[in-house]
Amino acid sequence: MTSGSHHSRGEGREVSVNADEWHEIIELQRSGESISGIAKRLRISRNTVRRALTFETPPRDHRPRSGSSADALVPAIEAALAADPDMSIAQLHRELEWGGSRNTLASVVRRVREASAGRARRQASTAADIPQFATTFVGRTDELTSIRTLLGKSRLVTITGPGGIGKTRLAATAATAYRRAFSDGVRFVELAALRNESLLPQTILDALGLDEHNGPWHSATDSVIESVRHKQMLIVLDNCEHLVSACAELISLILRHTTHVKILVTSREVLSTPGEHVHVLEPLSTTDDRDPDGTGAAMELFENRASAALCGFAITDASRDAVLRVCTQLDGMPLAIELACARLSALSVDDLANRLDDRLALLTVGNRGGPDRHRSLHATVEWSYELCTPQEQVLWTRLSVFAEGFDLPMAENVCATDPIDATTVLDALTGLIGKSVVQRGTGGRTVRFRMLETIRHFGASKLSETDSARLRAAHLRWSAGLIRSARESWTGDGQARASDRLRENRANIRAALHNALVAGERESIASASDMVATWFLWSSAMSVREHRLWITELLRRDNLPDTVRPRLSATLGLLHTMQGERGDADRILLDAGRAARERGDDATLAFVLQTRGLNTYLGGDFDGGEHLLTAALRLYETLPIIDLKWTAHIEMGMLFSSNGQIARASEHFEFVHTAASATGEKWMLSYAVYGRGLVALGRGDHTQAAKRATESFALKRAFDDTVGATLVTDLLAWAEAASGSGERAAVLLGAASSMWDSFGMQLYGSQHWVQRRAMYAARARKSLGESVYRESHHRGESLTMAQLIAYALDEENDDGRRSSSRSSADAFSPREREIAQCVADGLSNRQIAERLILSVRTVEGHVARLLRKLEIERRQQISIAITGGRPA
């Protein structure tokens, strides 16, 4: 064997890869890069990559891989560009002390820049759901370090402390800071608005943005576990105190069934589960322990927030004592300090300190049994409440009904009753924002607002039971109106906005449904039933599983109005049909049809006939399915119902494409395509475009079929339509297999298989659809070989919806990470010293990354710079260099 070669275990064959290249191949493969992509990036053959992936251990040779002599500088180039993205080739040439050709260096730099641009897009997407704050992060640097250390040692860390102490802010900042250490990203799950613990697994699934696994006959808990089983991910569960038992149980199951998932929890109460490492978040210090004359973190926060309320504010010798008094009286509680600073628009610091002294003394009377920090926080919130105008106080209490946010029209609709009306809501809301009671959000088409949970709960506590019930009823009416409005605009150019509104108000819809069930009144049950009877709700507002849960619960109610029961049952029948439960769907639909006929409800009857036709066709009875769908279409012609009529045409087109009547299938798809295009509707248009792809596939035009599938994917981005996306994924996979792109076909088939499992049986449980897929899968398997096919299929199974669409549209980028820091050439940074010690301790790059909560790529960059600074070649020499001087 020549130097640099390594035997593939079990094959007795050689392949020229060295240790560094083998590690890079493994990392790229784990990040989701295809074999052809790895080969292209590393300038080696695909067979070399395939054989390298069979190695159980790296080769012993550690020479730089052959190819560009500048490739070994990639980590250093990444670090330099991270510090100065505009650095020229000439500057890099000098900085890196590169002795080779500038053209060679320029080629590597170009590849690094292209890769980093892709990573930036992926990282922006990964971090999109982590809460963003308009104010700067102050005073918790040591705590951030502690969280990193704990996450390096443990897979479950709980940040605990009283309300208002900054748990959420610390967790969000940590999630942002350490997200690069997790190849599958960070997911931030807000639980404050969740009141029904049975929905905890579903809420986590929704927030994770991962496809559920297993069918609806399995629990949502199983789906959570399967979705993250093979992920390297950090999950942040925020505000768990009201769901402690449920969270503890689910977290224990996740940790038991996964290897690389870590969980960061914020809660006022610890979970008390095995393996939990607790970080008790203390109030901010009023003094600097390292500098007795310096300013503590509490005073630093005060200065920062006060300068926002009072332009140019800074702590001076004259104001220092007063600021110290305020921070001391508030026990360094961040929320209390922020609320107090909001008063500086009308008070001097001395006035603030004096009034706060009096207010705290007054408000703690009668509550001396409670913790001091709780008393001071409550006192500060109470004080903010009393400093509000009467209208602001009323609005504060009423806004507490909203879950996870609201906008101005929502506040005006739900909260504007005596003594405030719609014309004064804006003024009162503006006042609450100025007093730091309400926070203004960023992004989106409209401005949204939210209140911290401490503030929201305080407002709710001021409501009488009568006012609270009246407010919940108004909130339910608004939520029902939101869904009713979506129905009315679902077939026009307002559809995308309606879908956005449903998505951004999922928590409000869920809260309204929960409150309706708790109230149990006939009017509330009727309103909730009308909401979830909306047949397309699973495409934007909730998952198929959750949609079915709400309908099933409402159908159990004895006081459910007879007028809505048939339509509710018909929608449930559709959900069962999509999940492949033929018998249950047929039974439910027959009962709904009889009830609709008895009531003369032609609209529901047409819906029932249509869904029975779909269920029958999917079961293999093409003639029976055609007969029922034809009857439904005739009835729709007499009714002002557009959306369901279009879906019936799509289903008829699918039927004809399955039995080989391609021309008739095309007629139905083209009908919907023309009608939807004319109105500006996008969702059904995506199905019509999908149908065009089915027609092209049936005619043997595989290129056109793939093109139509990708067009449909692009349209579906605006919706959360897992059901439709599975159909399109299979179509694209079949087209790729037929055209000879076996690897893409296998990846897509794996993704489709995973997504079908997320809500029901494979391909609606339809045998003729399953057989059709098997034919194309066999083609891909034959072209790739069993091993590569399985590998590609498994890769597809792990893709999230966003990653799948990016892959389908050829937008996928590698998940490699780069160092975001750059240290001087003549000294070690603290991070470099930390990494050097880990290297000296004998840890591998991956072990260092896990211990320090960094990405492997970041560690590699630091190690490369250490070697360059120490002018050594092997990492083993680092230990000598940092313990006994420079080696000879």
Coordinates of N, CA and C in Angstrom, one line a residue, residues 370-530:
G370 N -43.6 36.5 51.4 CA -43.0 36.1 50.1 C -41.6 36.5 49.9
P371 N -40.9 35.9 48.9 CA -39.5 36.2 48.7 C -39.3 37.7 48.4
D372 N -38.2 38.3 48.8 CA -37.9 39.7 48.6 C -38.0 40.0 47.1
R373 N -37.4 39.2 46.2 CA -37.3 39.5 44.8 C -38.7 39.6 44.2
H374 N -39.6 38.7 44.7 CA -41.0 38.7 44.2 C -41.7 39.9 44.6
R375 N -41.4 40.3 45.9 CA -42.1 41.5 46.4 C -41.7 42.7 45.5
S376 N -40.4 42.9 45.3 CA -39.9 44.0 44.6 C -40.4 44.0 43.1
L377 N -40.4 42.8 42.5 CA -40.9 42.8 41.1 C -42.4 43.1 41.1
H378 N -43.1 42.5 42.0 CA -44.6 42.8 42.0 C -44.8 44.3 42.3
A379 N -44.0 44.8 43.2 CA -44.2 46.2 43.5 C -43.9 47.1 42.3
T380 N -42.9 46.8 41.5 CA -42.5 47.6 40.4 C -43.6 47.5 39.3
V381 N -44.1 46.3 39.1 CA -45.2 46.1 38.1 C -46.4 46.8 38.5
E382 N -46.7 46.7 39.8 CA -47.9 47.4 40.4 C -47.7 48.9 40.2
W383 N -46.5 49.4 40.5 CA -46.3 50.8 40.3 C -46.4 51.2 38.9
S384 N -45.9 50.4 37.9 CA -46.1 50.8 36.5 C -47.6 50.8 36.2
Y385 N -48.4 49.9 36.8 CA -49.8 49.8 36.5 C -50.5 51.1 37.1
E386 N -50.1 51.5 38.3 CA -50.7 52.7 38.8 C -50.3 54.0 38.1
L387 N -49.2 54.0 37.5 CA -48.7 55.2 36.8 C -49.4 55.3 35.4
C388 N -50.1 54.2 35.0 CA -50.8 54.2 33.7 C -52.1 55.0 33.8
T389 N -52.5 55.6 32.7 CA -53.8 56.3 32.8 C -54.9 55.2 32.9
P390 N -56.1 55.6 33.3 CA -57.2 54.6 33.4 C -57.4 53.8 32.2
Q391 N -57.3 54.5 31.0 CA -57.5 53.7 29.7 C -56.4 52.8 29.5
E392 N -55.2 53.1 29.8 CA -54.1 52.2 29.6 C -54.2 51.0 30.6
Q393 N -54.7 51.3 31.8 CA -54.9 50.2 32.7 C -55.9 49.2 32.2
V394 N -57.0 49.7 31.7 CA -58.0 48.8 31.1 C -57.5 48.0 29.9
L395 N -56.8 48.7 29.1 CA -56.2 48.0 27.9 C -55.2 46.9 28.3
W396 N -54.4 47.3 29.3 CA -53.4 46.3 29.8 C -54.1 45.0 30.2
T397 N -55.1 45.1 31.0 CA -55.8 43.9 31.4 C -56.4 43.1 30.3
R398 N -57.0 43.9 29.3 CA -57.7 43.2 28.2 C -56.7 42.5 27.2
L399 N -55.6 43.1 27.0 CA -54.6 42.5 26.1 C -54.1 41.2 26.6
S400 N -54.3 40.9 27.9 CA -53.8 39.7 28.5 C -54.5 38.5 27.9
V401 N -55.6 38.6 27.1 CA -56.3 37.5 26.5 C -55.5 36.9 25.3
F402 N -54.7 37.7 24.7 CA -54.0 37.2 23.5 C -52.8 36.3 23.9
A403 N -52.6 35.3 23.0 CA -51.5 34.3 23.2 C -50.5 34.6 22.2
E404 N -49.3 34.8 22.6 CA -48.1 35.0 21.7 C -48.3 36.1 20.7
G405 N -49.0 37.2 21.1 CA -48.9 38.3 20.3 C -50.2 38.8 19.6
F406 N -50.3 40.0 19.1 CA -51.4 40.6 18.5 C -51.0 41.8 17.7
D407 N -51.9 42.3 16.9 CA -51.6 43.5 16.1 C -52.7 44.5 16.5
L408 N -52.6 45.7 16.0 CA -53.5 46.8 16.4 C -55.0 46.5 16.0
P409 N -55.3 46.0 14.8 CA -56.7 45.7 14.5 C -57.3 44.6 15.5
M410 N -56.4 43.7 15.9 CA -56.9 42.7 16.9 C -57.2 43.3 18.2
A411 N -56.4 44.2 18.7 CA -56.6 44.9 19.9 C -57.9 45.7 19.8
E412 N -58.1 46.4 18.7 CA -59.3 47.2 18.5 C -60.5 46.4 18.5
N413 N -60.5 45.2 17.9 CA -61.6 44.4 17.7 C -62.0 43.7 19.0
V414 N -61.0 43.2 19.8 CA -61.3 42.4 21.0 C -61.5 43.3 22.2
C415 N -60.7 44.3 22.3 CA -60.5 45.1 23.6 C -61.3 46.4 23.6
A416 N -61.9 46.8 22.5 CA -62.5 48.1 22.5 C -64.0 48.1 22.9
T417 N -64.2 48.1 24.2 CA -65.5 48.2 24.8 C -65.4 49.2 26.0
D418 N -66.5 49.7 26.4 CA -66.5 50.7 27.4 C -65.6 50.3 28.6
P419 N -64.7 51.2 29.1 CA -64.6 52.6 28.9 C -63.7 53.1 27.8
I420 N -63.2 52.2 27.0 CA -62.3 52.6 25.8 C -63.0 52.1 24.5
D421 N -62.8 52.9 23.5 CA -63.4 52.5 22.2 C -62.3 52.3 21.2
A422 N -62.6 51.9 20.0 CA -61.6 51.7 18.9 C -60.8 52.9 18.6
T423 N -61.3 54.1 18.8 CA -60.6 55.3 18.4 C -59.5 55.6 19.4
T424 N -59.6 55.1 20.6 CA -58.6 55.4 21.7 C -57.7 54.3 22.0
V425 N -57.9 53.1 21.3 CA -57.0 52.0 21.6 C -55.6 52.3 21.2
L426 N -55.4 53.0 20.0 CA -54.0 53.3 19.6 C -53.3 54.2 20.6
D427 N -54.0 55.2 21.1 CA -53.3 56.1 22.0 C -52.9 55.3 23.3
A428 N -53.8 54.5 23.8 CA -53.5 53.7 25.0 C -52.4 52.7 24.8
L429 N -52.4 52.1 23.6 CA -51.4 51.1 23.3 C -50.0 51.8 23.2
T430 N -50.0 53.0 22.5 CA -48.8 53.7 22.4 C -48.2 54.0 23.8
G431 N -49.1 54.4 24.7 CA -48.7 54.7 26.1 C -48.1 53.5 26.8
L432 N -48.7 52.3 26.6 CA -48.2 51.1 27.2 C -46.8 50.7 26.6
I433 N -46.6 51.0 25.3 CA -45.3 50.7 24.7 C -44.3 51.6 25.3
G434 N -44.6 52.9 25.5 CA -43.7 53.8 26.1 C -43.4 53.5 27.6
K435 N -44.2 52.8 28.2 CA -44.0 52.4 29.6 C -43.4 51.0 29.7
S436 N -43.0 50.5 28.6 CA -42.3 49.1 28.6 C -43.3 48.0 29.0
V437 N -44.6 48.2 29.0 CA -45.5 47.2 29.3 C -45.8 46.3 28.1
V438 N -45.8 46.9 26.9 CA -46.0 46.2 25.7 C -44.8 46.3 24.8
Q439 N -44.4 45.2 24.2 CA -43.2 45.2 23.3 C -43.6 45.2 21.9
R440 N -42.9 46.0 21.1 CA -43.2 46.0 19.6 C -42.3 45.0 18.9
G441 N -42.9 44.2 18.1 CA -42.1 43.2 17.4 C -41.5 43.7 16.1
T442 N -40.7 42.9 15.4 CA -40.1 43.3 14.2 C -40.4 42.3 13.1
G443 N -40.3 42.7 11.9 CA -40.6 41.8 10.7 C -42.0 41.6 10.5
G444 N -42.3 40.9 9.4 CA -43.7 40.7 9.0 C -44.3 41.8 8.2
R445 N -45.5 41.6 7.7 CA -46.2 42.6 6.9 C -46.8 43.7 7.8
T446 N -47.2 43.3 9.0 CA -47.8 44.3 9.9 C -47.0 44.2 11.2
V447 N -47.2 45.3 12.0 CA -46.5 45.4 13.3 C -47.3 44.5 14.3
R448 N -46.6 43.7 15.0 CA -47.2 42.9 16.0 C -46.6 43.2 17.4
F449 N -47.4 43.0 18.4 CA -47.0 43.3 19.8 C -47.1 42.1 20.6
R450 N -46.4 42.2 21.8 CA -46.6 41.1 22.8 C -46.2 41.6 24.1
M451 N -46.7 40.9 25.1 CA -46.3 41.3 26.5 C -45.5 40.1 27.1
L452 N -44.5 40.4 28.0 CA -43.9 39.4 28.7 C -44.9 38.7 29.6
E453 N -44.6 37.4 29.8 CA -45.6 36.6 30.6 C -45.9 37.2 31.9
T454 N -44.9 37.7 32.6 CA -45.1 38.3 33.9 C -46.1 39.4 33.8
I455 N -45.9 40.3 32.8 CA -46.8 41.4 32.6 C -48.2 40.9 32.2
R456 N -48.3 39.9 31.4 CA -49.6 39.4 30.9 C -50.4 38.8 32.1
H457 N -49.7 38.0 32.9 CA -50.4 37.4 34.0 C -50.8 38.5 35.0
F458 N -50.0 39.5 35.2 CA -50.4 40.6 36.1 C -51.7 41.2 35.6
G459 N -51.7 41.5 34.3 CA -52.9 42.1 33.7 C -54.2 41.2 33.9
A460 N -54.0 39.9 33.6 CA -55.1 39.0 33.8 C -55.6 38.9 35.2
S461 N -54.7 39.1 36.2 CA -55.1 39.0 37.6 C -56.0 40.2 38.0
K462 N -56.0 41.3 37.2 CA -56.8 42.4 37.5 C -58.2 42.3 37.0
L463 N -58.5 41.3 36.2 CA -59.8 41.1 35.6 C -60.7 40.4 36.6
S464 N -62.0 40.8 36.7 CA -63.0 40.0 37.4 C -63.3 38.8 36.6
E465 N -64.0 37.8 37.3 CA -64.4 36.6 36.5 C -65.3 36.9 35.4
T466 N -66.2 37.9 35.7 CA -67.2 38.3 34.6 C -66.5 38.9 33.5
D467 N -65.6 39.8 33.7 CA -64.8 40.5 32.7 C -64.0 39.5 31.9
S468 N -63.4 38.6 32.6 CA -62.5 37.6 32.0 C -63.3 36.7 31.0
A469 N -64.5 36.3 31.4 CA -65.4 35.4 30.6 C -65.8 36.2 29.4
R470 N -66.1 37.5 29.6 CA -66.6 38.3 28.4 C -65.4 38.5 27.4
L471 N -64.2 38.7 28.0 CA -63.1 38.9 27.1 C -62.7 37.6 26.3
R472 N -62.8 36.5 27.0 CA -62.6 35.2 26.3 C -63.6 35.0 25.1
A473 N -64.8 35.4 25.4 CA -65.8 35.3 24.4 C -65.5 36.2 23.2
A474 N -65.1 37.4 23.5 CA -64.7 38.3 22.4 C -63.5 37.8 21.6
H475 N -62.6 37.2 22.3 CA -61.4 36.6 21.6 C -61.8 35.4 20.7
L476 N -62.8 34.6 21.2 CA -63.3 33.5 20.4 C -64.0 34.0 19.2
R477 N -64.8 35.0 19.3 CA -65.5 35.6 18.2 C -64.4 36.1 17.1
W478 N -63.4 36.8 17.6 CA -62.4 37.3 16.7 C -61.7 36.1 16.0
S479 N -61.3 35.1 16.7 CA -60.7 33.9 16.1 C -61.6 33.2 15.1
A480 N -62.8 33.1 15.4 CA -63.8 32.5 14.4 C -63.9 33.4 13.2
G481 N -63.9 34.7 13.4 CA -63.9 35.7 12.3 C -62.7 35.6 11.4
L482 N -61.5 35.3 12.0 CA -60.3 35.2 11.3 C -60.4 34.0 10.3
I483 N -60.9 32.9 10.8 CA -61.0 31.7 10.0 C -62.1 31.9 8.9
R484 N -63.2 32.5 9.3 CA -64.3 32.8 8.4 C -63.8 33.7 7.2
S485 N -63.0 34.7 7.6 CA -62.4 35.6 6.6 C -61.5 34.8 5.6
A486 N -60.7 33.9 6.2 CA -59.8 33.0 5.4 C -60.6 32.2 4.4
R487 N -61.8 31.7 4.8 CA -62.6 30.9 3.9 C -63.1 31.8 2.7
E488 N -63.5 33.0 3.1 CA -64.0 33.9 2.1 C -63.0 34.3 1.0
S489 N -61.7 34.4 1.4 CA -60.7 34.9 0.5 C -59.8 33.8 0.0
W490 N -60.2 32.5 0.2 CA -59.3 31.4 -0.1 C -59.2 31.1 -1.6
T491 N -60.0 31.6 -2.4 CA -59.9 31.3 -3.8 C -59.5 32.6 -4.6
G492 N -58.9 33.6 -4.0 CA -58.5 34.8 -4.7 C -57.1 35.2 -4.3
D493 N -56.8 36.4 -4.7 CA -55.4 36.9 -4.5 C -55.1 37.3 -3.0
G494 N -56.1 37.2 -2.2 CA -55.9 37.4 -0.7 C -55.6 36.2 0.0
Q495 N -55.5 35.1 -0.7 CA -55.2 33.8 -0.1 C -53.9 33.7 0.7
A496 N -52.8 34.2 0.1 CA -51.5 34.2 0.7 C -51.5 34.9 2.0
R497 N -52.2 36.1 2.0 CA -52.2 36.9 3.3 C -53.1 36.2 4.3
A498 N -54.2 35.5 3.9 CA -55.0 34.8 4.8 C -54.2 33.6 5.4
S499 N -53.4 33.0 4.6 CA -52.6 31.9 5.1 C -51.6 32.4 6.2
D500 N -51.0 33.5 5.8 CA -50.0 34.1 6.8 C -50.7 34.4 8.1
R501 N -51.9 35.0 8.0 CA -52.6 35.4 9.2 C -53.0 34.2 10.1
L502 N -53.3 33.1 9.5 CA -53.6 31.9 10.2 C -52.4 31.4 10.9
R503 N -51.2 31.4 10.2 CA -50.0 30.8 10.8 C -49.5 31.7 11.9
E504 N -49.6 33.0 11.8 CA -49.0 33.9 12.8 C -50.0 33.9 14.0
N505 N -51.2 33.4 13.9 CA -52.1 33.4 15.0 C -52.5 32.0 15.5
R506 N -51.6 31.1 15.2 CA -51.9 29.7 15.6 C -52.1 29.6 17.1
A507 N -51.3 30.3 17.9 CA -51.5 30.2 19.4 C -52.8 30.9 19.8
N508 N -53.2 31.9 19.1 CA -54.5 32.5 19.5 C -55.7 31.6 19.1
I509 N -55.6 30.9 17.9 CA -56.6 30.0 17.5 C -56.7 28.8 18.5
R510 N -55.5 28.3 18.9 CA -55.5 27.2 19.8 C -56.1 27.6 21.2
A511 N -55.7 28.8 21.7 CA -56.2 29.3 22.9 C -57.7 29.5 22.9
A512 N -58.2 30.0 21.8 CA -59.7 30.2 21.6 C -60.4 28.9 21.7
L513 N -59.9 27.9 21.0 CA -60.5 26.6 21.0 C -60.5 25.9 22.4
H514 N -59.4 26.1 23.0 CA -59.3 25.5 24.4 C -60.3 26.2 25.3
N515 N -60.3 27.5 25.3 CA -61.3 28.3 26.2 C -62.7 27.9 25.9
A516 N -63.0 27.7 24.6 CA -64.4 27.3 24.2 C -64.7 25.9 24.8
L517 N -63.8 25.0 24.8 CA -64.1 23.7 25.3 C -64.2 23.7 26.9
V518 N -63.4 24.6 27.5 CA -63.4 24.7 28.9 C -64.8 25.3 29.3
A519 N -65.2 26.4 28.6 CA -66.5 27.0 28.9 C -67.6 26.1 28.7
G520 N -67.6 25.3 27.6 CA -68.6 24.3 27.4 C -70.0 24.8 27.0
E521 N -70.1 26.1 26.9 CA -71.5 26.6 26.5 C -71.8 26.3 25.1
R522 N -73.1 26.2 24.8 CA -73.5 25.8 23.5 C -73.0 26.8 22.4
E523 N -73.1 28.1 22.7 CA -72.7 29.1 21.7 C -71.2 29.0 21.5
S524 N -70.4 28.7 22.5 CA -68.9 28.6 22.3 C -68.6 27.3 21.6
I525 N -69.3 26.2 21.9 CA -69.1 25.0 21.2 C -69.4 25.1 19.7
A526 N -70.5 25.8 19.4 CA -70.9 26.1 18.0 C -69.9 26.9 17.3
S527 N -69.4 27.9 17.9 CA -68.4 28.8 17.3 C -67.1 28.0 17.0
A528 N -66.6 27.2 18.0 CA -65.4 26.4 17.8 C -65.6 25.4 16.7
S529 N -66.8 24.8 16.7 CA -67.0 23.8 15.6 C -67.0 24.3 14.2
D530 N -67.6 25.5 14.1 CA -67.5 26.2 12.8 C -66.1 26.5 12.4

